[in-house]
Amino acid sequence: MDNLSDTLKKLKITAVDRTEDSLEGCLDCLLQALAQNNMETSEKIQESGILQLFASLLIPQSSCTAKVANIIAEVAKNEFMRTPCVDAGLISPLVQLLNSKDQEVLLQTGRALGNICYDSHEGRSAVDQAGGAQIVIDHLRSLCSITDPANEKLLTVFCGMLMNYSNENDSLQAQLINMGVIPTLVKLLGIHCQNAALTEMCLVAFGNLAELESSKEQFASTNIAEELVKLFKKQIEHDKKEMIFEVLAPLAENDAIKLQLVEAGLVECLLEIVQQKVDSDKEDDIAELKTASDLMVLLLLGDESMQKLFEGGKGNVFQRVLSWIPSNNHQLQLAGALAIANFARNDGNCIHMVDNGIVEKLMDLLDRHVEDGNVTVQHAALSALRNLAIPVINKAKMLSAGVTEAVLKFLKSEMPPVQFKLLGTLRMLIDAQAEAAEQLGKNVKLVERLVEWCEAKDHAGVMGESNRLLSALIRHSKSKDVIKTIVQSGGIKHLVTMATSEHVIMQNEALVALALIAALELGTAEKDLESAKLVQILHRLLADERSAPEIKYNSMVLICALMGSECLHKEVQDLAFLDVVSKLRSHENKSVAQQASLTEQRLTVES
């Protein structure tokens, strides 16, 4: 360390005199000291004030320039040295050196700038202001096709510098994207795929940039999918595959890239991984199986990629995914059920799958998860059944296959995601199926659970779906017994509240159900309708200019139906409905205007 102090003193003198030989000797001593104890040497360098002198030594024509840049690169490995390097004015001369023709100078300058930028806002800012990124990207473009080892090393350093410059900084990442870095990096990956260090650097870069929405379009216009799949096929090590997965996942969120990945053969790679790892209990293999099957499900979220893999239900991929459902591996059961839910996104696919026995497979899967089951698997299987129940032609088939009974086993679930899907599945199944709606609507356990869930204020989805199912049971069954069950279970007040929902579709469903109650069982329900303040709510809906035409129409139909109840009739008279209704006779919607005339007549006769 004494030698170091002497060297630093000597360096101060020779830096001014510019005696190249003695300068080089001093720099070698410093590099040696840094190699032995980087941190301590860096502290001494900072204390000596020599950093400021380095700015004047960074000159293109000097033979010592590369060594000075190397020292800065070594010093900047320490977090506490990065801001001092910026304050010493080193960034501008370093960026100037990026225009050098000397490969060693470029290499050490790239290292120095990269290390100064690492996790340093000041470093990045200074490089940004000096215009360093654009020069580096231009170098990557011009050197891209040269495959000798020295050039590949330089390319790796430049890629690393850009990563340190933009890591976790959206605006600098966006700047690189605008400078066209993505096509350049994709080209690099294709040409240098044999070079592990450079490949790894490109992958880290892609991983960072792919998180940005604006990058996806640029990626989609390159052959990134093809390059990544080609690279993926060569990998044996878990860590390397994991790196590629980390790039694939954010990229695969883009529908165009999903299709490109499918066309490049990624799905076959994923299926192979699943087959290889399914029985392994090694941690790495379990992680790889999960990542591969999750990515498979993600690829099926794109309409085109999904349809391409479905191949009319005859496709190898579809058949392989089907075989996951009866497997004993929870991760595969989950991925299989989610994949079916994704395949079930159009009527043609749904009809084909129901005709080919998928419902039974999903019911068997649910059966295996009734007691202390896996919640994610329950949720996924119910999602698939819900989607399959959308086409009209499937409803009766699924009902006769016993889907409602299978689904009702999960009524006791305390997990909101499962409750939500259970409700949605039942609602889809009974749509326009009077007999099924009546059977479910008379099921006291179900109705009581629905009423309970109508109060699940912490889970808006469950609350909304419970209300919608209550209303659907009445609308599709048109049954007095169903209405009585709902009245006895305390469901009326929830239907009245639903009429004030912010969603027009829910308001409407509630009003239609309430009109049926008023027409079929007014005597049974009148007390509950009165205490829920239905008449006041209807007055408000009719007076509110923002109410949709169908809401006004159904509110008036309901008012007429309520006239058969003495107490509700009196409330209608007390609230001066005539004024509100007569204004609606001139409503621009014909149906509303006609119903207003009829309602006005009815109110006049009854008053």
Coordinates of C-alpha atoms in Angstrom, one line a residue:
M1 CA 0.0 0.0 0.0
D2 CA 3.0 2.3 0.6
N3 CA 4.0 1.6 -3.0
L4 CA 0.5 2.5 -4.0
S5 CA 0.8 5.9 -2.3
D6 CA 4.1 6.5 -4.2
T7 CA 2.5 5.4 -7.4
L8 CA -0.4 7.8 -7.0
K9 CA 2.0 10.7 -6.2
K10 CA 4.2 9.9 -9.2
L11 CA 1.1 9.6 -11.4
K12 CA 0.0 13.1 -10.5
I13 CA 3.3 14.4 -11.8
T14 CA 3.6 12.2 -14.9
A15 CA 0.0 12.9 -15.8
V16 CA 0.9 16.6 -16.2
D17 CA 4.2 15.9 -18.0
R18 CA 2.7 13.2 -20.2
T19 CA 5.9 11.1 -20.2
E20 CA 4.4 8.0 -21.8
D21 CA 6.9 5.4 -20.4
S22 CA 6.7 6.4 -16.7
L23 CA 2.9 7.0 -17.1
E24 CA 2.5 3.4 -18.4
G25 CA 4.6 2.1 -15.4
C26 CA 2.3 3.9 -13.0
L27 CA -0.9 2.6 -14.6
D28 CA 0.4 -1.0 -14.6
C29 CA 1.1 -0.6 -10.8
L30 CA -2.4 0.6 -10.3
L31 CA -3.9 -2.2 -12.3
Q32 CA -1.8 -4.7 -10.2
A33 CA -3.0 -3.1 -6.9
L34 CA -6.6 -3.2 -8.1
A35 CA -6.2 -6.9 -9.0
Q36 CA -5.0 -7.7 -5.5
N37 CA -7.5 -5.6 -3.5
N38 CA -9.9 -3.7 -5.6
M39 CA -11.9 -2.0 -2.9
E40 CA -9.0 -0.7 -0.8
T41 CA -7.1 0.5 -3.9
S42 CA -10.3 2.3 -5.2
E43 CA -10.7 4.1 -1.8
K44 CA -7.0 5.3 -2.1
I45 CA -7.6 6.4 -5.7
Q46 CA -10.6 8.4 -4.6
E47 CA -8.8 10.0 -1.6
S48 CA -5.9 11.0 -3.8
G49 CA -8.1 13.1 -6.1
I50 CA -6.5 11.4 -9.2
L51 CA -9.8 10.6 -10.8
Q52 CA -10.0 14.2 -12.1
L53 CA -6.7 13.7 -13.9
F54 CA -7.9 10.6 -15.7
A55 CA -10.3 12.8 -17.8
S56 CA -7.2 14.5 -19.4
L57 CA -5.6 11.1 -20.0
L58 CA -8.5 9.7 -22.0
I59 CA -7.2 10.9 -25.3
P60 CA -7.6 8.9 -28.5
Q61 CA -4.0 9.2 -29.7
S62 CA -2.3 8.1 -26.5
S63 CA -0.9 4.5 -26.1
C64 CA -2.0 4.6 -22.4
T65 CA -5.7 5.3 -23.1
A66 CA -6.9 1.6 -22.9
K67 CA -5.1 1.2 -19.6
V68 CA -6.7 4.3 -18.1
A69 CA -10.2 3.1 -19.3
N70 CA -9.4 -0.3 -17.8
I71 CA -8.6 1.3 -14.4
I72 CA -11.8 3.2 -14.5
A73 CA -13.7 0.0 -15.3
E74 CA -12.1 -1.8 -12.4
V75 CA -12.7 1.1 -10.0
A76 CA -16.4 1.4 -11.0
K77 CA -17.0 -2.2 -9.9
N78 CA -17.5 -0.6 -6.5
E79 CA -20.8 1.1 -5.9
F80 CA -19.2 4.0 -4.0
M81 CA -17.0 4.9 -6.9
R82 CA -19.6 5.3 -9.6
T83 CA -20.9 8.8 -8.7
P84 CA -17.3 10.1 -8.1
C85 CA -16.4 8.9 -11.7
V86 CA -19.3 11.0 -13.0
D87 CA -18.4 14.0 -10.9
A88 CA -14.8 13.7 -12.1
G89 CA -16.1 14.4 -15.6
L90 CA -15.0 11.0 -17.0
I91 CA -18.2 10.2 -19.0
S92 CA -17.8 12.7 -21.8
P93 CA -14.2 11.7 -22.7
L94 CA -15.2 8.0 -22.4
V95 CA -18.1 8.4 -24.8
Q96 CA -15.8 10.3 -27.2
L97 CA -13.5 7.2 -27.1
L98 CA -16.3 5.1 -28.4
N99 CA -15.4 6.6 -31.8
S100 CA -11.9 5.0 -31.6
K101 CA -10.8 2.4 -34.2
D102 CA -8.7 0.6 -31.6
Q103 CA -10.4 -2.6 -30.4
E104 CA -8.8 -2.7 -27.0
V105 CA -9.7 1.0 -26.4
L106 CA -13.3 0.2 -27.4
L107 CA -13.4 -2.9 -25.1
Q108 CA -12.1 -1.1 -22.0
T109 CA -14.3 2.0 -22.7
G110 CA -17.4 -0.2 -23.0
R111 CA -16.5 -1.9 -19.7
A112 CA -15.9 1.4 -18.0
L113 CA -19.2 2.9 -19.1
G114 CA -21.1 -0.3 -18.4
N115 CA -19.7 -0.5 -14.8
I116 CA -20.4 3.2 -14.1
C117 CA -24.0 2.7 -15.3
Y118 CA -24.6 -0.3 -13.1
D119 CA -27.4 0.5 -10.7
S120 CA -26.4 4.2 -10.9
H121 CA -28.9 6.9 -11.8
E122 CA -26.1 9.5 -12.1
G123 CA -24.1 7.2 -14.4
R124 CA -27.0 6.5 -16.7
S125 CA -28.0 10.1 -16.8
A126 CA -24.5 11.2 -17.8
V127 CA -24.2 8.6 -20.5
D128 CA -27.6 9.5 -21.8
Q129 CA -26.7 13.2 -22.1
A130 CA -23.4 12.4 -23.8
G131 CA -25.2 10.3 -26.4
G132 CA -23.4 7.1 -25.6
A133 CA -26.2 4.6 -26.3
Q134 CA -26.6 5.5 -30.0
I135 CA -22.8 5.1 -30.7
V136 CA -22.8 1.7 -29.1
I137 CA -25.9 0.5 -31.0
D138 CA -24.2 1.7 -34.3
H139 CA -21.1 -0.4 -33.3
L140 CA -23.3 -3.4 -32.7
R141 CA -24.9 -3.0 -36.1
S142 CA -21.6 -2.6 -38.0
L143 CA -19.7 -5.4 -36.1
C144 CA -22.7 -7.8 -36.0
S145 CA -21.5 -10.1 -38.7
I146 CA -17.9 -10.6 -37.7
T147 CA -17.4 -13.8 -35.7
D148 CA -13.8 -13.8 -34.6
P149 CA -13.4 -14.2 -30.8
A150 CA -12.0 -10.7 -30.1
N151 CA -15.0 -9.1 -31.9
E152 CA -17.5 -11.4 -30.0
K153 CA -15.9 -10.3 -26.8
L154 CA -16.4 -6.6 -27.7
L155 CA -20.0 -7.3 -28.8
T156 CA -20.6 -9.0 -25.4
V157 CA -19.2 -6.0 -23.5
F158 CA -21.3 -3.5 -25.6
C159 CA -24.5 -5.6 -25.0
G160 CA -23.7 -5.6 -21.3
M161 CA -23.2 -1.9 -21.3
L162 CA -26.6 -1.3 -22.8
M163 CA -28.2 -3.6 -20.3
N164 CA -26.6 -1.8 -17.3
Y165 CA -27.5 1.5 -18.9
S166 CA -31.2 0.7 -19.3
N167 CA -32.0 -2.0 -16.7
E168 CA -35.3 -1.4 -14.9
N169 CA -35.5 2.1 -16.4
D170 CA -38.5 2.3 -18.7
S171 CA -37.6 5.6 -20.4
L172 CA -34.1 4.5 -21.3
Q173 CA -35.4 1.1 -22.5
A174 CA -37.9 2.9 -24.6
Q175 CA -35.0 5.1 -26.0
L176 CA -33.1 2.0 -27.0
I177 CA -36.1 0.5 -28.6
N178 CA -36.6 3.7 -30.6
M179 CA -33.0 3.6 -31.7
G180 CA -33.8 0.1 -33.2
V181 CA -31.8 -2.0 -30.8
I182 CA -34.2 -5.0 -31.0
P183 CA -33.7 -6.1 -34.6
T184 CA -29.9 -5.7 -34.1
L185 CA -29.9 -7.9 -31.0
V186 CA -32.1 -10.5 -32.7
K187 CA -29.6 -10.6 -35.6
L188 CA -26.7 -10.9 -33.1
L189 CA -28.4 -13.9 -31.5
G190 CA -28.8 -15.6 -34.9
I191 CA -25.2 -15.1 -36.0
H192 CA -23.4 -15.8 -32.7
C193 CA -25.6 -18.5 -31.2
Q194 CA -22.4 -20.6 -30.7
N195 CA -21.0 -18.0 -28.3
A196 CA -22.4 -18.7 -24.8
A197 CA -21.4 -15.4 -23.2
L198 CA -22.9 -13.3 -26.0
T199 CA -26.0 -15.4 -26.3
E200 CA -26.6 -15.0 -22.6
M201 CA -26.2 -11.2 -22.8
C202 CA -28.7 -11.1 -25.7
L203 CA -31.2 -13.1 -23.6
V204 CA -30.8 -10.8 -20.6
A205 CA -31.3 -7.8 -22.9
F206 CA -34.5 -9.4 -24.4
G207 CA -35.8 -10.2 -21.0
N208 CA -35.5 -6.6 -19.9
L209 CA -36.9 -5.1 -23.1
A210 CA -39.7 -7.6 -23.5
E211 CA -41.4 -6.3 -20.3
L212 CA -42.1 -3.1 -22.2
E213 CA -45.3 -3.0 -24.2
S214 CA -43.8 -0.9 -26.9
S215 CA -41.2 -3.5 -27.6
K216 CA -43.6 -6.3 -28.6
E217 CA -44.4 -4.9 -32.0
Q218 CA -40.7 -4.5 -32.9
F219 CA -40.1 -8.1 -31.7
A220 CA -43.0 -9.3 -33.8
S221 CA -41.4 -7.8 -36.9
T222 CA -38.2 -9.8 -36.4
N223 CA -37.5 -13.6 -36.5
I224 CA -37.1 -13.7 -32.7
A225 CA -39.5 -16.6 -32.3
E226 CA -37.5 -18.8 -34.8
E227 CA -34.2 -17.9 -33.2
L228 CA -35.3 -18.5 -29.6
V229 CA -36.9 -21.9 -30.5
K230 CA -33.7 -22.9 -32.4
L231 CA -31.6 -21.9 -29.3
F232 CA -34.0 -23.6 -27.0
K233 CA -33.7 -26.9 -28.8
K234 CA -29.9 -26.9 -28.3
Q235 CA -30.1 -26.4 -24.5
I236 CA -29.4 -29.2 -22.1
E237 CA -28.8 -27.2 -18.8
H238 CA -31.8 -26.2 -16.7
D239 CA -30.4 -22.7 -16.1
K240 CA -30.1 -21.9 -19.8
K241 CA -33.6 -23.2 -20.6
E242 CA -34.9 -21.1 -17.7
M243 CA -33.2 -18.0 -19.2
I244 CA -35.0 -18.6 -22.5
F245 CA -38.3 -19.2 -20.7
E246 CA -37.9 -15.8 -19.0
V247 CA -37.8 -14.2 -22.4
L248 CA -40.5 -16.3 -24.0
A249 CA -43.1 -15.6 -21.3
P250 CA -43.4 -11.8 -21.7
L251 CA -43.1 -12.1 -25.5
A252 CA -45.8 -14.7 -25.7
E253 CA -48.3 -12.2 -24.3
N254 CA -48.4 -10.7 -27.8
D255 CA -50.8 -12.5 -30.1
A256 CA -48.7 -12.1 -33.2
I257 CA -45.6 -13.6 -31.4
K258 CA -47.8 -16.4 -30.0
L259 CA -48.6 -17.5 -33.5
Q260 CA -44.9 -17.2 -34.6
L261 CA -43.8 -19.3 -31.7
V262 CA -46.3 -22.0 -32.5
E263 CA -45.2 -21.9 -36.2
A264 CA -41.5 -22.1 -35.1
G265 CA -42.3 -25.4 -33.2
L266 CA -42.2 -24.2 -29.6
V267 CA -45.2 -26.3 -28.7
E268 CA -43.4 -29.6 -29.6
C269 CA -40.5 -28.6 -27.4
L270 CA -42.8 -27.9 -24.5
L271 CA -44.7 -31.2 -24.9
E272 CA -41.4 -33.0 -25.0
I273 CA -40.3 -31.3 -21.7
V274 CA -43.6 -32.3 -20.1
Q275 CA -43.1 -35.9 -21.2
Q276 CA -39.5 -36.0 -19.9
K277 CA -40.2 -34.4 -16.5
V278 CA -43.6 -35.6 -15.6
D279 CA -42.5 -38.3 -13.2
S280 CA -39.4 -36.6 -11.8
D281 CA -39.3 -35.3 -8.2
K282 CA -36.2 -33.2 -8.8
E283 CA -36.8 -29.5 -8.0
D284 CA -35.4 -28.3 -11.3
D285 CA -37.5 -30.7 -13.3
I286 CA -40.7 -29.8 -11.4
A287 CA -39.9 -26.1 -12.1
E288 CA -39.3 -26.8 -15.7
L289 CA -42.5 -28.8 -16.0
K290 CA -44.5 -26.0 -14.5
T291 CA -42.9 -23.3 -16.7
A292 CA -43.4 -25.4 -19.9
S293 CA -47.1 -26.2 -19.2
D294 CA -47.8 -22.6 -18.1
L295 CA -46.3 -21.3 -21.3
M296 CA -48.4 -23.9 -23.3
V297 CA -51.5 -22.4 -21.7
L298 CA -50.4 -18.9 -22.5
L299 CA -49.9 -19.8 -26.2
L300 CA -53.5 -20.9 -26.3
L301 CA -54.8 -17.5 -25.2
G302 CA -54.3 -16.2 -28.8
D303 CA -57.2 -16.9 -31.1
E304 CA -55.1 -17.8 -34.1
S305 CA -52.5 -19.8 -32.2
M306 CA -55.3 -21.6 -30.3
Q307 CA -57.2 -22.5 -33.5
K308 CA -54.1 -23.6 -35.2
L309 CA -53.3 -26.1 -32.4
F310 CA -56.9 -27.3 -32.1
E311 CA -56.9 -28.5 -35.7
G312 CA -60.6 -29.4 -35.6
G313 CA -60.1 -31.4 -32.4
K314 CA -57.9 -33.8 -34.3
G315 CA -54.6 -32.1 -33.6
N316 CA -51.8 -33.9 -31.8
V317 CA -51.3 -31.0 -29.4
F318 CA -55.0 -31.0 -28.4
Q319 CA -54.9 -34.8 -27.9
R320 CA -51.7 -34.5 -25.7
V321 CA -53.2 -31.8 -23.6
L322 CA -56.3 -33.9 -23.1
S323 CA -54.1 -36.7 -21.7
W324 CA -52.9 -34.3 -19.0
I325 CA -56.4 -34.1 -17.3
P326 CA -56.5 -37.7 -16.0
S327 CA -52.8 -37.5 -14.9
N328 CA -51.8 -37.7 -11.3
N329 CA -49.7 -34.5 -11.5
H330 CA -51.5 -31.5 -10.1
Q331 CA -49.6 -29.1 -12.3
L332 CA -50.6 -31.0 -15.5
Q333 CA -54.2 -31.4 -14.3
L334 CA -54.3 -27.6 -13.9
A335 CA -52.6 -26.8 -17.2
G336 CA -54.9 -29.4 -19.0
A337 CA -58.1 -27.8 -17.6
L338 CA -56.9 -24.3 -18.4
A339 CA -55.9 -25.4 -21.9
I340 CA -59.4 -26.8 -22.4
A341 CA -60.9 -23.6 -21.1
N342 CA -58.8 -21.7 -23.7
F343 CA -59.8 -24.1 -26.5
A344 CA -63.4 -23.6 -25.5
R345 CA -63.5 -20.0 -26.8
N346 CA -65.8 -20.5 -29.8
D347 CA -68.9 -22.5 -30.3
G348 CA -67.5 -24.9 -32.9
N349 CA -64.7 -26.1 -30.5
C350 CA -67.1 -26.3 -27.6
I351 CA -69.6 -28.5 -29.4
H352 CA -66.9 -30.8 -30.8
M353 CA -65.3 -31.2 -27.3
V354 CA -68.6 -31.9 -25.6
D355 CA -69.5 -34.5 -28.3
N356 CA -66.2 -36.2 -27.7
G357 CA -66.5 -36.8 -24.0
I358 CA -64.5 -33.9 -22.5
V359 CA -67.2 -33.2 -19.9
E360 CA -66.8 -36.6 -18.3
K361 CA -63.0 -36.1 -18.1
L362 CA -63.5 -32.7 -16.4
M363 CA -66.1 -34.2 -14.0
D364 CA -63.8 -37.0 -13.0
L365 CA -61.1 -34.4 -12.4
L366 CA -63.4 -32.4 -10.2
D367 CA -64.4 -35.5 -8.3
R368 CA -60.8 -36.1 -7.4
H369 CA -60.6 -32.6 -5.8
V370 CA -63.8 -32.4 -3.8
E371 CA -62.3 -33.2 -0.4
D372 CA -59.4 -31.0 0.5
G373 CA -58.9 -30.5 -3.2
N374 CA -56.5 -28.3 -5.1
V375 CA -58.2 -24.9 -5.4
T376 CA -56.4 -23.9 -8.6
V377 CA -57.5 -27.2 -10.3
Q378 CA -61.1 -26.8 -9.1
H379 CA -61.1 -23.2 -10.5
A380 CA -59.6 -24.3 -13.8
A381 CA -62.0 -27.3 -14.3
L382 CA -65.0 -25.1 -13.5
S383 CA -63.8 -22.4 -15.9
A384 CA -63.6 -25.0 -18.7
L385 CA -67.1 -26.3 -17.9
R386 CA -68.5 -22.8 -17.8
N387 CA -67.0 -22.1 -21.3
L388 CA -68.3 -25.4 -22.7
A389 CA -71.8 -24.6 -21.5
I390 CA -72.1 -21.4 -23.5
P391 CA -73.4 -22.9 -26.8
V392 CA -77.2 -23.6 -26.6
I393 CA -76.8 -27.1 -28.0
N394 CA -74.4 -28.1 -25.2
K395 CA -76.6 -27.2 -22.3
A396 CA -79.0 -30.1 -22.4
K397 CA -76.2 -32.6 -23.1
M398 CA -74.2 -31.3 -20.1
L399 CA -77.2 -31.3 -17.8
S400 CA -78.0 -34.9 -18.7
A401 CA -74.3 -35.8 -18.1
G402 CA -74.8 -34.6 -14.5
V403 CA -72.7 -31.5 -14.6
T404 CA -75.0 -29.6 -12.1
E405 CA -74.6 -32.4 -9.5
A406 CA -70.8 -32.4 -10.0
V407 CA -70.6 -28.6 -9.6
L408 CA -72.9 -28.5 -6.6
K409 CA -70.5 -30.6 -4.6
F410 CA -68.4 -27.4 -4.3
L411 CA -71.2 -25.3 -2.7
K412 CA -69.4 -25.6 0.6
S413 CA -66.2 -24.1 -0.8
E414 CA -64.9 -21.1 1.1
M415 CA -62.6 -20.0 -1.8
P416 CA -64.0 -17.0 -3.7
P417 CA -62.4 -17.9 -7.1
V418 CA -64.1 -21.4 -6.9
Q419 CA -67.4 -19.8 -5.8
F420 CA -67.3 -17.4 -8.7
K421 CA -66.7 -20.1 -11.3
L422 CA -69.3 -22.4 -9.8
L423 CA -71.9 -19.6 -10.0
G424 CA -71.0 -18.8 -13.6
T425 CA -71.2 -22.4 -14.6
L426 CA -74.6 -22.9 -13.1
R427 CA -75.9 -19.7 -14.7
M428 CA -74.7 -20.8 -18.1
L429 CA -76.2 -24.2 -17.8
I430 CA -79.7 -23.1 -16.9
D431 CA -79.9 -20.4 -19.6
A432 CA -83.3 -21.1 -21.3
Q433 CA -83.5 -24.5 -19.6
A434 CA -86.7 -24.2 -17.6
E435 CA -86.7 -27.7 -16.1
A436 CA -83.1 -27.4 -14.8
A437 CA -83.7 -23.8 -13.5
E438 CA -86.8 -25.1 -11.6
Q439 CA -84.9 -28.0 -10.1
L440 CA -82.0 -25.8 -8.9
G441 CA -84.4 -23.0 -7.8
K442 CA -86.2 -25.4 -5.5
N443 CA -82.8 -26.5 -4.0
V444 CA -83.0 -24.8 -0.6
K445 CA -79.3 -25.4 0.2
L446 CA -78.3 -23.7 -3.0
V447 CA -80.7 -20.8 -2.7
E448 CA -79.6 -20.2 1.0
R449 CA -75.9 -20.2 -0.1
L450 CA -76.7 -17.7 -2.9
V451 CA -78.4 -15.4 -0.5
E452 CA -75.4 -15.6 1.8
W453 CA -73.0 -14.9 -1.1
C454 CA -75.2 -11.9 -2.2
E455 CA -73.7 -10.2 0.9
A456 CA -70.1 -11.0 0.1
K457 CA -69.1 -7.4 0.0
D458 CA -65.3 -8.3 0.0
H459 CA -65.8 -10.2 -3.3
A460 CA -67.7 -8.2 -5.8
G461 CA -67.4 -10.9 -8.4
V462 CA -69.1 -13.5 -6.2
M463 CA -71.7 -11.0 -5.0
G464 CA -72.6 -10.1 -8.6
E465 CA -72.7 -13.7 -9.9
S466 CA -74.9 -14.8 -6.9
N467 CA -77.4 -12.0 -7.7
R468 CA -77.4 -12.9 -11.4
L469 CA -78.0 -16.6 -10.6
L470 CA -80.9 -15.8 -8.2
S471 CA -82.5 -13.7 -11.0
A472 CA -81.8 -16.4 -13.6
L473 CA -83.4 -19.1 -11.6
I474 CA -86.7 -17.1 -11.6
R475 CA -86.4 -15.8 -15.2
H476 CA -85.7 -19.3 -16.7
S477 CA -88.0 -21.4 -14.5
K478 CA -91.0 -18.9 -14.3
S479 CA -91.9 -21.1 -11.4
K480 CA -94.0 -20.2 -8.3
D481 CA -92.2 -22.8 -6.2
V482 CA -88.8 -21.3 -7.1
I483 CA -90.1 -17.8 -6.1
K484 CA -91.4 -19.1 -2.8
T485 CA -88.1 -20.8 -2.1
I486 CA -86.3 -17.5 -2.8
V487 CA -88.7 -15.5 -0.7
Q488 CA -88.4 -17.9 2.2
S489 CA -84.6 -17.7 2.0
G490 CA -84.6 -13.9 2.1
G491 CA -83.5 -13.4 -1.5
I492 CA -86.0 -10.6 -2.5
K493 CA -84.1 -7.7 -1.0
H494 CA -81.0 -8.7 -3.0
L495 CA -82.9 -8.7 -6.2
V496 CA -84.3 -5.2 -5.4
T497 CA -80.7 -4.0 -4.6
M498 CA -79.5 -5.5 -7.9
A499 CA -82.0 -3.2 -9.7
T500 CA -79.8 -0.3 -8.7
S501 CA -76.6 -1.9 -10.0
E502 CA -74.2 0.2 -12.1
H503 CA -74.3 -2.5 -14.8
V504 CA -77.4 -2.1 -17.1
I505 CA -77.5 -5.9 -17.8
M506 CA -77.8 -6.7 -14.1
Q507 CA -80.4 -4.0 -13.5
N508 CA -82.4 -5.4 -16.3
E509 CA -82.1 -9.0 -15.2
A510 CA -83.3 -7.9 -11.7
L511 CA -86.3 -6.0 -13.0
V512 CA -87.5 -8.9 -15.2
A513 CA -87.2 -11.3 -12.3
L514 CA -89.1 -8.9 -10.0
A515 CA -91.8 -8.5 -12.6
L516 CA -92.2 -12.3 -12.7
I517 CA -92.4 -12.4 -8.9
A518 CA -95.1 -9.6 -9.0
A519 CA -97.0 -11.5 -11.6
L520 CA -96.8 -15.0 -10.1
E521 CA -96.4 -14.6 -6.3
L522 CA -97.1 -11.0 -5.3
G523 CA -99.0 -12.0 -2.1
T524 CA -96.0 -14.1 -0.9
A525 CA -93.4 -11.4 -1.7
E526 CA -95.2 -8.1 -1.0
K527 CA -93.9 -7.6 2.5
D528 CA -90.3 -8.2 1.4
L529 CA -90.7 -5.9 -1.6
E530 CA -92.1 -3.2 0.6
S531 CA -89.4 -3.4 3.2
A532 CA -86.7 -3.4 0.4
K533 CA -88.2 0.0 -0.8
L534 CA -88.8 -1.3 -4.3
V535 CA -91.4 1.4 -5.2
Q536 CA -89.1 4.3 -4.2
I537 CA -86.3 2.7 -6.2
L538 CA -88.5 2.4 -9.3
H539 CA -89.5 6.0 -8.9
R540 CA -85.9 7.0 -8.8
L541 CA -85.0 4.8 -11.9
L542 CA -87.9 6.4 -13.9
A543 CA -87.0 10.0 -12.9
D544 CA -83.3 9.6 -13.6
E545 CA -82.5 10.8 -17.1
R546 CA -79.4 8.6 -17.2
S547 CA -81.4 5.3 -16.9
A548 CA -81.2 3.2 -20.1
P549 CA -84.5 2.9 -22.2
E550 CA -84.9 -0.8 -21.3
I551 CA -84.6 0.0 -17.6
K552 CA -87.3 2.6 -17.9
Y553 CA -89.5 0.2 -19.9
N554 CA -89.1 -2.7 -17.4
S555 CA -89.6 -0.4 -14.4
M556 CA -93.0 0.6 -15.8
V557 CA -94.0 -3.0 -16.5
L558 CA -93.1 -3.8 -12.9
I559 CA -95.1 -0.8 -11.5
C560 CA -98.2 -2.1 -13.3
A561 CA -97.6 -5.6 -11.9
L562 CA -97.3 -4.2 -8.3
M563 CA -100.8 -2.6 -8.5
G564 CA -102.3 -5.9 -7.3
S565 CA -100.9 -5.3 -3.8
E566 CA -102.8 -3.0 -1.6
C567 CA -99.7 -1.7 0.4
L568 CA -97.5 -1.3 -2.7
H569 CA -100.4 0.3 -4.6
K570 CA -100.7 2.9 -1.9
E571 CA -96.9 3.6 -2.1
V572 CA -97.2 4.1 -5.8
Q573 CA -100.1 6.7 -5.3
D574 CA -98.2 8.5 -2.6
L575 CA -95.1 9.0 -4.8
A576 CA -96.8 10.8 -7.7
F577 CA -95.7 8.4 -10.4
L578 CA -98.1 10.0 -12.9
D579 CA -95.9 13.0 -13.3
V580 CA -92.8 11.0 -14.1
V581 CA -94.6 8.5 -16.4
S582 CA -96.5 11.1 -18.4
K583 CA -93.2 12.8 -19.3
L584 CA -92.0 9.5 -20.7
R585 CA -94.8 9.5 -23.3
S586 CA -92.7 11.7 -25.5
H587 CA -89.5 9.5 -25.0
E588 CA -87.5 9.0 -28.2
N589 CA -87.6 5.3 -27.7
K590 CA -90.9 4.0 -29.1
S591 CA -91.3 1.0 -26.7
V592 CA -90.7 3.3 -23.7
A593 CA -93.2 5.9 -25.0
Q594 CA -95.9 3.2 -25.6
Q595 CA -95.3 1.6 -22.2
A596 CA -95.6 5.1 -20.6
S597 CA -99.1 5.5 -22.2
L598 CA -100.2 2.1 -21.0
T599 CA -98.8 2.7 -17.5
E600 CA -100.4 6.2 -17.3
Q601 CA -103.8 4.7 -18.2
R602 CA -103.3 2.0 -15.5
L603 CA -102.3 4.5 -12.9
T604 CA -105.3 6.8 -13.8
V605 CA -107.8 4.0 -13.6
E606 CA -106.4 2.7 -10.3
S607 CA -106.1 6.1 -8.6

